[in-house]
PDB file of C-alpha atoms in Angstrom:
ATOM      1  CA  MET A 142       0.408  15.442 -17.280  1.00 56.00           C
ATOM      2  CA  VAL A 143      -1.723  16.389 -13.753  1.00 59.00           C
ATOM      3  CA  LYS A 144      -2.256  19.987 -13.571  1.00 63.00           C
ATOM      4  CA  LEU A 145      -4.273  21.039 -10.133  1.00 60.00           C
ATOM      5  CA  ASN A 146      -5.097  25.055 -10.197  1.00 67.00           C
ATOM      6  CA  LYS A 147      -7.509  24.983  -7.313  1.00 65.00           C
ATOM      7  CA  ILE A 148      -7.791  22.790  -4.444  1.00 63.00           C
ATOM      8  CA  TYR A 149     -11.188  22.874  -4.029  1.00 59.00           C
ATOM      9  CA  THR A 150     -13.838  22.487  -6.329  1.00 63.00           C
ATOM     10  CA  ARG A 151     -17.211  22.638  -3.542  1.00 62.00           C
ATOM     11  CA  THR A 152     -18.463  19.720  -6.694  1.00 55.00           C
ATOM     12  CA  GLY A 153     -17.841  17.153  -2.997  1.00 58.00           C
ATOM     13  CA  ASP A 154     -20.046  18.958  -0.424  1.00 60.00           C
ATOM     14  CA  ASP A 155     -22.371  16.913  -1.367  1.00 58.00           C
ATOM     15  CA  GLY A 156     -20.623  14.333   0.048  1.00 65.00           C
ATOM     16  CA  THR A 157     -20.251  13.016  -2.935  1.00 58.00           C
ATOM     17  CA  THR A 158     -16.783  12.578  -5.616  1.00 58.00           C
ATOM     18  CA  GLY A 159     -15.375  12.293  -8.881  1.00 59.00           C
ATOM     19  CA  LEU A 160     -14.181   8.705 -10.273  1.00 57.00           C
ATOM     20  CA  VAL A 161     -11.642   9.291 -13.329  1.00 62.00           C
ATOM     21  CA  CYS A 162     -14.699   8.219 -15.793  1.00 73.00           C
ATOM     22  CA  GLY A 163     -17.768   7.544 -14.755  1.00 67.00           C
ATOM     23  CA  PRO A 164     -20.503   8.711 -12.321  1.00 77.00           C
ATOM     24  CA  ARG A 165     -19.739   9.863  -8.883  1.00 64.00           C
ATOM     25  CA  ARG A 166     -20.060   7.746  -6.018  1.00 56.00           C
ATOM     26  CA  LEU A 167     -20.719   8.125  -2.350  1.00 53.00           C
ATOM     27  CA  LYS A 168     -17.937   9.128  -0.316  1.00 55.00           C
ATOM     28  CA  HIS A 169     -18.072   5.790   1.924  1.00 67.00           C
ATOM     29  CA  ASP A 170     -18.494   3.500  -1.158  1.00 79.00           C
ATOM     30  CA  VAL A 171     -16.252   0.752  -0.918  1.00 89.00           C
ATOM     31  CA  ARG A 172     -14.010   1.854  -4.143  1.00 83.00           C
ATOM     32  CA  VAL A 173     -13.612   5.382  -2.382  1.00 83.00           C
ATOM     33  CA  GLU A 174     -12.167   3.529   0.583  1.00 94.00           C
ATOM     34  CA  ALA A 175      -9.970   1.144  -1.170  1.00 93.00           C
ATOM     35  CA  TYR A 176      -8.084   3.993  -2.827  1.00 88.00           C
ATOM     36  CA  GLY A 177      -8.573   5.828   0.335  1.00 93.00           C
ATOM     37  CA  THR A 178      -6.243   4.271   2.630  1.00 97.00           C
ATOM     38  CA  VAL A 179      -3.795   2.866  -1.188  1.00 98.00           C
ATOM     39  CA  ASP A 180      -3.571   6.377  -0.417  1.00 96.00           C
ATOM     40  CA  GLU A 181      -3.433   6.263   3.972  1.00 98.00           C
ATOM     41  CA  THR A 182      -0.574   3.816   3.540  1.00 98.00           C
ATOM     42  CA  ASN A 183       1.271   6.324   0.683  1.00 98.00           C
ATOM     43  CA  ALA A 184       1.174   9.054   3.800  1.00 98.00           C
ATOM     44  CA  VAL A 185       2.010   6.492   6.541  1.00 98.00           C
ATOM     45  CA  ILE A 186       5.013   5.135   4.096  1.00 98.00           C
ATOM     46  CA  GLY A 187       6.179   8.881   3.114  1.00 98.00           C
ATOM     47  CA  VAL A 188       6.451   9.188   7.399  1.00 98.00           C
ATOM     48  CA  ALA A 189       7.805   6.124   7.943  1.00 98.00           C
ATOM     49  CA  ARG A 190      10.891   7.265   5.040  1.00 98.00           C
ATOM     50  CA  LEU A 191      11.656  10.139   7.557  1.00 98.00           C
ATOM     51  CA  HIS A 192      13.472   7.142   9.564  1.00 97.00           C
ATOM     52  CA  THR A 193      15.379   6.120   6.641  1.00 96.00           C
ATOM     53  CA  GLY A 194      17.942   7.792   5.522  1.00 92.00           C
ATOM     54  CA  ASN A 195      20.680   5.987   7.578  1.00 94.00           C
ATOM     55  CA  HIS A 196      19.602   3.031   4.590  1.00 97.00           C
ATOM     56  CA  PRO A 197      19.679   4.849   1.283  1.00 97.00           C
ATOM     57  CA  GLU A 198      18.511   1.888  -1.006  1.00 97.00           C
ATOM     58  CA  LEU A 199      15.637   0.410   1.093  1.00 98.00           C
ATOM     59  CA  ASP A 200      14.763   4.510   0.836  1.00 98.00           C
ATOM     60  CA  ALA A 201      15.107   4.208  -2.906  1.00 98.00           C
ATOM     61  CA  MET A 202      12.748   1.234  -3.011  1.00 98.00           C
ATOM     62  CA  LEU A 203       9.736   2.407  -0.617  1.00 98.00           C
ATOM     63  CA  MET A 204       9.959   5.528  -2.943  1.00 98.00           C
ATOM     64  CA  ARG A 205       9.281   3.639  -6.042  1.00 98.00           C
ATOM     65  CA  ILE A 206       6.551   1.806  -3.949  1.00 98.00           C
ATOM     66  CA  GLN A 207       4.759   5.804  -2.822  1.00 98.00           C
ATOM     67  CA  ASN A 208       5.055   6.148  -6.783  1.00 98.00           C
ATOM     68  CA  ASP A 209       3.295   2.693  -7.381  1.00 98.00           C
ATOM     69  CA  LEU A 210       0.322   3.095  -5.062  1.00 98.00           C
ATOM     70  CA  PHE A 211      -0.256   6.331  -6.866  1.00 96.00           C
ATOM     71  CA  ASP A 212      -0.141   3.987  -9.705  1.00 97.00           C
ATOM     72  CA  LEU A 213      -2.717   1.355  -7.141  1.00 97.00           C
ATOM     73  CA  GLY A 214      -5.227   5.330  -6.976  1.00 94.00           C
ATOM     74  CA  ALA A 215      -5.529   5.688  -9.963  1.00 91.00           C
ATOM     75  CA  ASP A 216      -6.264   2.002 -11.449  1.00 94.00           C
ATOM     76  CA  LEU A 217      -8.619   2.318  -8.728  1.00 93.00           C
ATOM     77  CA  ALA A 218     -10.067   5.573  -9.552  1.00 88.00           C
ATOM     78  CA  THR A 219     -10.594   4.191 -13.050  1.00 85.00           C
ATOM     79  CA  PRO A 220     -13.366   1.262 -13.200  1.00 83.00           C
ATOM     80  CA  ASP A 221     -12.762  -1.417 -15.346  1.00 77.00           C
ATOM     81  CA  THR A 222     -16.334  -1.248 -17.073  1.00 72.00           C
ATOM     82  CA  GLY A 223     -15.149  -2.945 -19.970  1.00 74.00           C
ATOM     83  CA  GLU A 224     -16.582   0.454 -22.011  1.00 78.00           C
ATOM     84  CA  LYS A 225     -13.025   0.895 -24.881  1.00 82.00           C
ATOM     85  CA  LEU A 226     -11.673   5.035 -22.936  1.00 76.00           C
ATOM     86  CA  GLU A 227     -10.138   7.688 -25.067  1.00 79.00           C
ATOM     87  CA  TRP A 228      -7.180   6.963 -23.773  1.00 73.00           C
ATOM     88  CA  GLU A 229      -5.384   4.057 -21.929  1.00 82.00           C
ATOM     89  CA  PRO A 230      -6.368   4.009 -18.250  1.00 81.00           C
ATOM     90  CA  LEU A 231      -3.005   3.788 -16.115  1.00 87.00           C
ATOM     91  CA  ARG A 232      -2.962  -0.003 -14.338  1.00 94.00           C
ATOM     92  CA  ILE A 233      -0.577  -1.593 -11.739  1.00 97.00           C
ATOM     93  CA  VAL A 234       1.346  -4.259 -13.676  1.00 98.00           C
ATOM     94  CA  GLN A 235       2.908  -7.722 -13.036  1.00 98.00           C
ATOM     95  CA  ALA A 236       5.940  -5.997 -13.573  1.00 98.00           C
ATOM     96  CA  GLN A 237       5.578  -4.009 -10.760  1.00 98.00           C
ATOM     97  CA  VAL A 238       4.666  -7.225  -8.538  1.00 98.00           C
ATOM     98  CA  ASP A 239       7.393  -8.528  -9.912  1.00 98.00           C
ATOM     99  CA  ARG A 240      10.222  -6.072  -8.742  1.00 98.00           C
ATOM    100  CA  LEU A 241       8.312  -5.523  -5.461  1.00 98.00           C
ATOM    101  CA  GLU A 242       9.098 -10.580  -4.684  1.00 98.00           C
ATOM    102  CA  ARG A 243      12.174  -8.988  -5.564  1.00 98.00           C
ATOM    103  CA  GLU A 244      13.550  -6.160  -3.455  1.00 98.00           C
ATOM    104  CA  ILE A 245      11.707  -8.639  -0.699  1.00 98.00           C
ATOM    105  CA  ASP A 246      13.808 -11.707  -1.513  1.00 98.00           C
ATOM    106  CA  GLN A 247      17.217  -9.461  -1.963  1.00 98.00           C
ATOM    107  CA  LEU A 248      15.941  -7.827   2.308  1.00 97.00           C
ATOM    108  CA  ASN A 249      15.224 -10.880   3.137  1.00 97.00           C
ATOM    109  CA  ALA A 250      17.763 -12.817   2.075  1.00 96.00           C
ATOM    110  CA  ALA A 251      20.026 -10.277   4.819  1.00 89.00           C
ATOM    111  CA  LEU A 252      18.189 -10.477   7.611  1.00 94.00           C
ATOM    112  CA  ASP A 253      18.187 -14.157  10.478  1.00 87.00           C
ATOM    113  CA  PRO A 254      15.296 -17.275  10.388  1.00 89.00           C
ATOM    114  CA  LEU A 255      12.449 -15.897  12.426  1.00 89.00           C
ATOM    115  CA  THR A 256      11.646 -17.870  15.132  1.00 87.00           C
ATOM    116  CA  SER A 257       9.202 -15.692  16.950  1.00 90.00           C
ATOM    117  CA  PHE A 258       6.627 -13.783  15.523  1.00 94.00           C
ATOM    118  CA  VAL A 259       7.290  -9.401  16.211  1.00 95.00           C
ATOM    119  CA  LEU A 260       5.789  -7.093  17.379  1.00 94.00           C
ATOM    120  CA  PRO A 261       5.544  -4.417  15.742  1.00 95.00           C
ATOM    121  CA  GLY A 262       8.590  -1.270  16.860  1.00 95.00           C
ATOM    122  CA  GLY A 263      12.401  -1.581  18.010  1.00 94.00           C
ATOM    123  CA  SER A 264      13.285   1.381  16.235  1.00 96.00           C
ATOM    124  CA  ALA A 265      11.002   4.423  15.290  1.00 97.00           C
ATOM    125  CA  ALA A 266      11.137   3.832  11.306  1.00 97.00           C
ATOM    126  CA  ALA A 267      10.556  -0.292  12.220  1.00 97.00           C
ATOM    127  CA  ALA A 268       7.277   1.121  14.456  1.00 97.00           C
ATOM    128  CA  HIS A 269       6.110   3.073  11.025  1.00 98.00           C
ATOM    129  CA  LEU A 270       7.363   0.769   8.994  1.00 98.00           C
ATOM    130  CA  HIS A 271       4.581  -1.874  11.043  1.00 98.00           C
ATOM    131  CA  VAL A 272       2.103   0.797  11.297  1.00 98.00           C
ATOM    132  CA  ALA A 273       2.449   0.732   7.415  1.00 98.00           C
ATOM    133  CA  ARG A 274       2.072  -2.556   6.541  1.00 98.00           C
ATOM    134  CA  THR A 275      -0.765  -2.456   8.701  1.00 98.00           C
ATOM    135  CA  VAL A 276      -2.648  -0.100   6.451  1.00 98.00           C
ATOM    136  CA  SER A 277      -1.782  -1.913   3.455  1.00 98.00           C
ATOM    137  CA  ARG A 278      -3.288  -4.765   5.206  1.00 98.00           C
ATOM    138  CA  ARG A 279      -6.801  -3.004   5.814  1.00 98.00           C
ATOM    139  CA  ALA A 280      -6.282  -1.704   1.744  1.00 98.00           C
ATOM    140  CA  GLU A 281      -5.891  -5.118   0.151  1.00 98.00           C
ATOM    141  CA  ARG A 282      -8.846  -5.692   2.636  1.00 98.00           C
ATOM    142  CA  LEU A 283     -11.887  -2.670   0.888  1.00 97.00           C
ATOM    143  CA  MET A 284      -9.492  -4.177  -1.718  1.00 97.00           C
ATOM    144  CA  VAL A 285     -11.422  -7.508  -1.718  1.00 97.00           C
ATOM    145  CA  GLU A 286     -14.516  -6.421  -0.231  1.00 96.00           C
ATOM    146  CA  LEU A 287     -13.912  -4.325  -3.339  1.00 95.00           C
ATOM    147  CA  SER A 288     -13.809  -7.153  -5.932  1.00 96.00           C
ATOM    148  CA  LYS A 289     -16.470  -9.319  -5.247  1.00 95.00           C
ATOM    149  CA  ALA A 290     -19.146  -6.743  -5.291  1.00 92.00           C
ATOM    150  CA  GLU A 291     -21.504  -7.166  -7.420  1.00 92.00           C
ATOM    151  CA  GLY A 292     -20.646  -5.376 -10.924  1.00 88.00           C
ATOM    152  CA  GLU A 293     -16.932  -4.157  -8.838  1.00 89.00           C
ATOM    153  CA  ALA A 294     -13.676  -5.683 -11.001  1.00 88.00           C
ATOM    154  CA  ILE A 295     -10.288  -5.404  -9.876  1.00 93.00           C
ATOM    155  CA  SER A 296      -7.339  -6.752 -11.435  1.00 94.00           C
ATOM    156  CA  ALA A 297      -5.249  -9.936 -11.011  1.00 96.00           C
ATOM    157  CA  PRO A 298      -1.739  -7.897  -9.913  1.00 98.00           C
ATOM    158  CA  ALA A 299      -3.767  -4.730  -8.747  1.00 98.00           C
ATOM    159  CA  LEU A 300      -4.226  -7.453  -5.665  1.00 98.00           C
ATOM    160  CA  LYS A 301      -0.862  -9.025  -6.007  1.00 98.00           C
ATOM    161  CA  TYR A 302       0.879  -6.271  -5.178  1.00 98.00           C
ATOM    162  CA  ILE A 303      -0.920  -5.132  -2.425  1.00 98.00           C
ATOM    163  CA  ASN A 304      -0.585  -8.006  -0.824  1.00 98.00           C
ATOM    164  CA  ARG A 305       3.544  -8.601  -1.726  1.00 98.00           C
ATOM    165  CA  LEU A 306       3.277  -4.800  -0.511  1.00 98.00           C
ATOM    166  CA  SER A 307       1.967  -5.854   2.562  1.00 98.00           C
ATOM    167  CA  ASP A 308       4.759  -8.615   3.132  1.00 98.00           C
ATOM    168  CA  PHE A 309       7.574  -5.779   1.770  1.00 98.00           C
ATOM    169  CA  LEU A 310       6.726  -3.309   4.799  1.00 98.00           C
ATOM    170  CA  PHE A 311       6.966  -6.158   6.858  1.00 98.00           C
ATOM    171  CA  VAL A 312      10.831  -7.375   6.216  1.00 98.00           C
ATOM    172  CA  ALA A 313      11.742  -4.113   5.870  1.00 98.00           C
ATOM    173  CA  SER A 314      11.338  -3.285   9.823  1.00 98.00           C
ATOM    174  CA  ARG A 315      13.242  -6.493   9.817  1.00 97.00           C
ATOM    175  CA  PHE A 316      15.210  -4.761   7.471  1.00 97.00           C
ATOM    176  CA  VAL A 317      15.801  -1.382   9.111  1.00 97.00           C
ATOM    177  CA  ASN A 318      16.458  -3.350  13.118  1.00 96.00           C
ATOM    178  CA  ASP A 319      19.717  -4.100  12.437  1.00 94.00           C
ATOM    179  CA  GLY A 320      18.718  -7.135   9.885  1.00 92.00           C
ATOM    180  CA  GLY A 321      16.590  -8.347  12.836  1.00 93.00           C
ATOM    181  CA  LYS A 322      18.431  -8.146  16.028  1.00 92.00           C
ATOM    182  CA  ALA A 323      16.759  -5.329  17.127  1.00 93.00           C
ATOM    183  CA  ASP A 324      13.767  -7.349  16.490  1.00 94.00           C
ATOM    184  CA  ILE A 325      11.236  -7.327  19.356  1.00 93.00           C
ATOM    185  CA  LEU A 326       9.914 -11.376  20.028  1.00 92.00           C
ATOM    186  CA  TRP A 327       6.658 -12.618  20.298  1.00 93.00           C
ATOM    187  CA  VAL A 328       7.110 -14.145  24.399  1.00 92.00           C
ATOM    188  CA  PRO A 329       3.590 -15.849  23.779  1.00 91.00           C
ATOM    189  CA  GLY A 330       0.924 -16.528  27.293  1.00 91.00           C
ATOM    190  CA  LYS A 331       3.775 -13.876  28.666  1.00 89.00           C
ATOM    191  CA  ASN A 332       1.880 -11.770  30.978  1.00 90.00           C
ATOM    192  CA  ARG A 333       0.083 -14.255  32.483  1.00 86.00           C
ATOM    193  CA  GLU A 334       0.577 -15.072  35.493  1.00 77.00           C
TER     194      GLU A 334
END
């Protein structure tokens, strides 16, 4: 159980932060950047949810995703070094990826097919979901970079989850735009004259 009595510890005043286990890392370390960007994604989804109240089923999905993102942050903050820990670390599991895929399919089934790329916007909810999508893509890029670094590991379900998340957020943005009817479509070369 998490217990936060004291918010500041002064241990990060030297530019380092503590992972769940292991040595301290610089605050600009790729692992710290990755879970920090996952946290940023979560915050942006929280802002988007201020505009999804008239879509209770979607809002419930987004709340589940916010919980998953805390799981993902815990996963990333507990590097798998191959050493046996005294506790079972929290990891993203395939069931979370599978649920996200089902929810993407559920939302997408109600949408008209796309005839062009979509410009971010339409409604406030859609605009915020697009921002969340782009932030989640940045988190994914950082996680992939981390996964390729020597001595670092990220599980396949964690990488799949962050990849599917941006797909979910794209479909959700169309869903809140009146099922895609209020999407703003890209017109290639429209302003070249």
